mmCIF file of C-alpha atoms in Angstrom:
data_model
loop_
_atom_site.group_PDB
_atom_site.id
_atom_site.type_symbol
_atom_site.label_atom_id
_atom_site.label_comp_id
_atom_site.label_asym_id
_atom_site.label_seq_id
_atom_site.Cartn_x
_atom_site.Cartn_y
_atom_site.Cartn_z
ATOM 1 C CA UNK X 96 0.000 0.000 0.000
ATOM 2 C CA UNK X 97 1.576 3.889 -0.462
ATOM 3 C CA UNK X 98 0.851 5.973 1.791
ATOM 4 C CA UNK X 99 0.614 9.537 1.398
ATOM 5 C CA UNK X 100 2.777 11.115 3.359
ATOM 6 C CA UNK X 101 0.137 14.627 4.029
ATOM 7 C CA UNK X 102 -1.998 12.624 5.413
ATOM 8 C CA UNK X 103 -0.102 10.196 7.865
ATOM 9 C CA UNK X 104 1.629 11.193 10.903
ATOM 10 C CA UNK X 105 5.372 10.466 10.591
ATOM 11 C CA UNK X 106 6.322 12.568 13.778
ATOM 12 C CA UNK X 107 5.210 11.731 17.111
ATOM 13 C CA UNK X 108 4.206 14.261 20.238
ATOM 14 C CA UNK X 109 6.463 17.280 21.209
ATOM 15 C CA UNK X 110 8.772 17.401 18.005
ATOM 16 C CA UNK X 111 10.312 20.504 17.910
ATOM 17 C CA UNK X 112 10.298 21.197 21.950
ATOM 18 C CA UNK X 113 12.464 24.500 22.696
ATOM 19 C CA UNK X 114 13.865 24.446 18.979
ATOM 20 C CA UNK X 115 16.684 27.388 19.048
ATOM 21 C CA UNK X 116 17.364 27.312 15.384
ATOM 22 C CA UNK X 117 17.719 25.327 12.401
ATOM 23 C CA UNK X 118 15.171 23.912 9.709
ATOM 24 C CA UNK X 119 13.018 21.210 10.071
ATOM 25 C CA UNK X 120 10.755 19.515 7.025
ATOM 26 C CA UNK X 121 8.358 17.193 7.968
ATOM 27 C CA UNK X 122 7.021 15.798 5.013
ATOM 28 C CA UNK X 123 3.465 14.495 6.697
ATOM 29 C CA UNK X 124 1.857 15.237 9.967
ATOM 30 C CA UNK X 125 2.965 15.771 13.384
ATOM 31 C CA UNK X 126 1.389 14.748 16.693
ATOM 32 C CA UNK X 127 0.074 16.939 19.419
ATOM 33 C CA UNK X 128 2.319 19.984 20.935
ATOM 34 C CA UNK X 129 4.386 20.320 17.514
ATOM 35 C CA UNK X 130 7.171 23.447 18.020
ATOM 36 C CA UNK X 131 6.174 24.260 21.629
ATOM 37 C CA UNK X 132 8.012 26.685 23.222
ATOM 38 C CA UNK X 133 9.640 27.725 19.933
ATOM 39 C CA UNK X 134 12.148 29.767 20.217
ATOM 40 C CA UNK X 135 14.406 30.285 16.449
ATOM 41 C CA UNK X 136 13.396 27.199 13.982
ATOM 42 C CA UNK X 137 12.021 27.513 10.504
ATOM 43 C CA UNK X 138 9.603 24.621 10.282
ATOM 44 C CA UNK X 139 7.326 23.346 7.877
ATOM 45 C CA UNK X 140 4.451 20.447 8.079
ATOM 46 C CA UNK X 141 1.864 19.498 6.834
ATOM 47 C CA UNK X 142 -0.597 18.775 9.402
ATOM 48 C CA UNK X 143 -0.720 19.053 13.294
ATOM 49 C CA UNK X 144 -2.534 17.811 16.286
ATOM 50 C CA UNK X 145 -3.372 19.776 19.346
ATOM 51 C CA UNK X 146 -1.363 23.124 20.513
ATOM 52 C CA UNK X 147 0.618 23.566 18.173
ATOM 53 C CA UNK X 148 3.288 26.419 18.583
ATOM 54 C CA UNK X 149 2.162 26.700 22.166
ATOM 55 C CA UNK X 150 4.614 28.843 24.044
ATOM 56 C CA UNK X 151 6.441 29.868 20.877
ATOM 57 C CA UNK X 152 8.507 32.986 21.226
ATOM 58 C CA UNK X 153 10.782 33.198 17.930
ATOM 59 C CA UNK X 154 11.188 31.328 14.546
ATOM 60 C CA UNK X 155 7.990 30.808 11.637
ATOM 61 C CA UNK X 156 6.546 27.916 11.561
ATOM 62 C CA UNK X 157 4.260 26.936 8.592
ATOM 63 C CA UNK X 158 1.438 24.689 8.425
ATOM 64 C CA UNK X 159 0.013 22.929 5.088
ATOM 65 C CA UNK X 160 -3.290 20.697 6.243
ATOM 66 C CA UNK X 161 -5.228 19.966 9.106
ATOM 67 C CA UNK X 162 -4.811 21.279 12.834
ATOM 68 C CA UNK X 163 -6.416 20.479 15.872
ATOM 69 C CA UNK X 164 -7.299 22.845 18.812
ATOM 70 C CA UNK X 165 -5.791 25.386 20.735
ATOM 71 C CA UNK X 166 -2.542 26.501 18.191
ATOM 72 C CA UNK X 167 -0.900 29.388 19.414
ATOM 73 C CA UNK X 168 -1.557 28.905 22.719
ATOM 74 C CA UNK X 169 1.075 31.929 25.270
ATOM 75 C CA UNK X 170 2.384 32.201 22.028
ATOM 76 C CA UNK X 171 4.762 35.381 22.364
ATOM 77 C CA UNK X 172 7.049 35.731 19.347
ATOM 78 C CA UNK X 173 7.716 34.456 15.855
ATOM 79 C CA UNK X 174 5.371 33.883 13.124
ATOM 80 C CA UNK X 175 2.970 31.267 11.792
ATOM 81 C CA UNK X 176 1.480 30.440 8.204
ATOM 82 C CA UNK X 177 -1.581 28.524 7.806
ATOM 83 C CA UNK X 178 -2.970 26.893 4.485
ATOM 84 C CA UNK X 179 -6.233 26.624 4.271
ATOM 85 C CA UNK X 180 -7.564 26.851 7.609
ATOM 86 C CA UNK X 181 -10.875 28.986 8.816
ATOM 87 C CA UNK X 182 -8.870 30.269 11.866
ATOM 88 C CA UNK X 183 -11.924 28.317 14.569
ATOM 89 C CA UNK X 184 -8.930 26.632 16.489
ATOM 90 C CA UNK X 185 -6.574 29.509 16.618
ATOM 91 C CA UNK X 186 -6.484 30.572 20.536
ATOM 92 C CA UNK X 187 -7.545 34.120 19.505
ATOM 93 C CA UNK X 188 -6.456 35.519 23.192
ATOM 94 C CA UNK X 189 -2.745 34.925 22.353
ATOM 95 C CA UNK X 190 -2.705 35.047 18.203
ATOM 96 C CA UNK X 191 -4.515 37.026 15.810
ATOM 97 C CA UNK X 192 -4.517 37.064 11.576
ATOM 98 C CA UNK X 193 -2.493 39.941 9.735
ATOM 99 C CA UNK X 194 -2.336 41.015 6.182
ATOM 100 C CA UNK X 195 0.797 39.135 4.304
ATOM 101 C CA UNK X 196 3.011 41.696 3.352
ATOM 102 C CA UNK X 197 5.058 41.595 0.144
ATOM 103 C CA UNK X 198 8.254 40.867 2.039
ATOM 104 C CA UNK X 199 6.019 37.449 4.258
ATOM 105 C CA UNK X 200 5.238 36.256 0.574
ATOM 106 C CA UNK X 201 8.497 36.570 -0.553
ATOM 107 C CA UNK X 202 9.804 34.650 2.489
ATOM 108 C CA UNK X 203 6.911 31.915 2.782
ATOM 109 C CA UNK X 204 7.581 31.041 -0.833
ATOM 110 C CA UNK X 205 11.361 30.747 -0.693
ATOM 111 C CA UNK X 206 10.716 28.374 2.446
ATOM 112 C CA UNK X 207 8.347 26.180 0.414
ATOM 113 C CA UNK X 208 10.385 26.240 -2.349
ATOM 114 C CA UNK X 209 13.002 24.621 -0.030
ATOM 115 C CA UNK X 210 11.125 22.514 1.457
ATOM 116 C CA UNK X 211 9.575 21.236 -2.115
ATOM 117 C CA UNK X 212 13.133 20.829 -3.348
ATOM 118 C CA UNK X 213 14.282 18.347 -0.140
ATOM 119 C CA UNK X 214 10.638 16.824 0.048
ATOM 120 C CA UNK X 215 9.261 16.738 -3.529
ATOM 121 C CA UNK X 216 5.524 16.971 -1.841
ATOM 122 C CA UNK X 217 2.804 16.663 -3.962
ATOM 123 C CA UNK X 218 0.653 19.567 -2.071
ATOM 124 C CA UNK X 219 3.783 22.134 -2.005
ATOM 125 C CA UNK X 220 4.048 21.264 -5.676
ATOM 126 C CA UNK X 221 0.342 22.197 -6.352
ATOM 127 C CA UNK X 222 0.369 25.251 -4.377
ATOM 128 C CA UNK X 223 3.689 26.778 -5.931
ATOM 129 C CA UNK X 224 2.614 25.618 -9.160
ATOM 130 C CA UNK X 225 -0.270 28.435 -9.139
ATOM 131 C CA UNK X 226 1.652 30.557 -6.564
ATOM 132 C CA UNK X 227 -0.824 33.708 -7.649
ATOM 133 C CA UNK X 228 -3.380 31.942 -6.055
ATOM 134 C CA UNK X 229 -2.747 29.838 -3.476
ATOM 135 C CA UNK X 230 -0.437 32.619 -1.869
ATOM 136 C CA UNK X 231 -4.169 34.186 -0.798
ATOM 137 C CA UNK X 232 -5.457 30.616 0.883
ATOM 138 C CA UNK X 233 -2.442 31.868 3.316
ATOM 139 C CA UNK X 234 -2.937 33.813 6.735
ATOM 140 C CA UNK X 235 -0.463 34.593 9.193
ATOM 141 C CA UNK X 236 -0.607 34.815 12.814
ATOM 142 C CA UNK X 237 1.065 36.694 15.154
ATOM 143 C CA UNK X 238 0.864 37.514 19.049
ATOM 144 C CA UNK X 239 -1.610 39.836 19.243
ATOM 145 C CA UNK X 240 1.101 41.861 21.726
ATOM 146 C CA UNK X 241 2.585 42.518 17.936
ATOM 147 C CA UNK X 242 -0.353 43.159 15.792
ATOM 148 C CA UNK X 243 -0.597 46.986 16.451
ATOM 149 C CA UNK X 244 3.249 47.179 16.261
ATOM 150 C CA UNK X 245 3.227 45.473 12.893
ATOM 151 C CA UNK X 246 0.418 47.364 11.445
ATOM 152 C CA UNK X 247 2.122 50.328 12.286
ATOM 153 C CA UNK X 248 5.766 49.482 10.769
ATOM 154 C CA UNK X 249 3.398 48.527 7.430
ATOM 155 C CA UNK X 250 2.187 52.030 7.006
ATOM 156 C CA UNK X 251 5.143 53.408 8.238
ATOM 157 C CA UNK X 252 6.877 51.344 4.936
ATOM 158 C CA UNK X 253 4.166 52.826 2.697
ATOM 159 C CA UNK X 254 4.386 55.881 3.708
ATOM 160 C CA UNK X 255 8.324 56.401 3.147
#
């Protein structure tokens, strides 16, 4: 039987637990509590289970299919990209949505491009394959602590 690998978890519970740096590809799904406590690794997966980047504080993390509950739980730094998801089990007290900026698109699609290149997945295929598109089925999340301070260095760009 072949499995595909976006829809099987290949990673169990707590991957990614006080990450300081690096990159990590997961080329399927990850168990509960994937990239707690965060704190400097670019990730990419493609599917998570329960808080995911709980406690995060640095780093982007970016998330291709399904979620559970609860992501972004004391989250307090860094930056997360969602495919595809309605937003009904982001913890909205620590994480809210923001406008992707020219610069976040530029960045999330050099980090899929990556992660296509090492992985060859068939959904990071599809989505750079219509890039135009799919780069709108995107939202990023941020502490809310950061949203106003964001906003503001996005007008301040604009208007300079």
């Amino acid at each position: 039987a072949r499995y595909e690998p976006s829809e099987n978890a290949i990673i169990g519970n707590c991957a990614l637990y006080g990450a300081t740096g690096g990159t990590f590809y997961v080329h399927g799904q990850a168990g509960d509590r994937f990239a707690v406590r965060n704190s400097g690794c670019t990730a990419v997966v493609e599917g998570t289970g329960l808080h995911a980047c709980e406690y995060m504080t640095n780093g982007t993390v970016v998330i291709l299919g399904g979620t559970s509950n609860n992501i972004g739980a004391g989250m307090t730094g860094g930056e997360l990209f969602l495919y595809e998801e309605p937003g009904s089990k982001i913890n909205k007290e620590y994480i809210g949505a923001v406008k992707l900026s020219s610069q976040d698109e530029q960045k999330l699609k050099a980090i899929l491009e990556d992660y296509h290149k090492e992985t060859q997945s068939t959904k990071t295929g599809y989505i750079l394959s219509d890039w135009e598109n799919a780069k709108q089925q995107f939202k990023k999340y941020i502490p809310v602590s950061m949203i106003d301070e964001e906003t503001k260095t996005e007008k301040a760009s604009v208007e300079t």
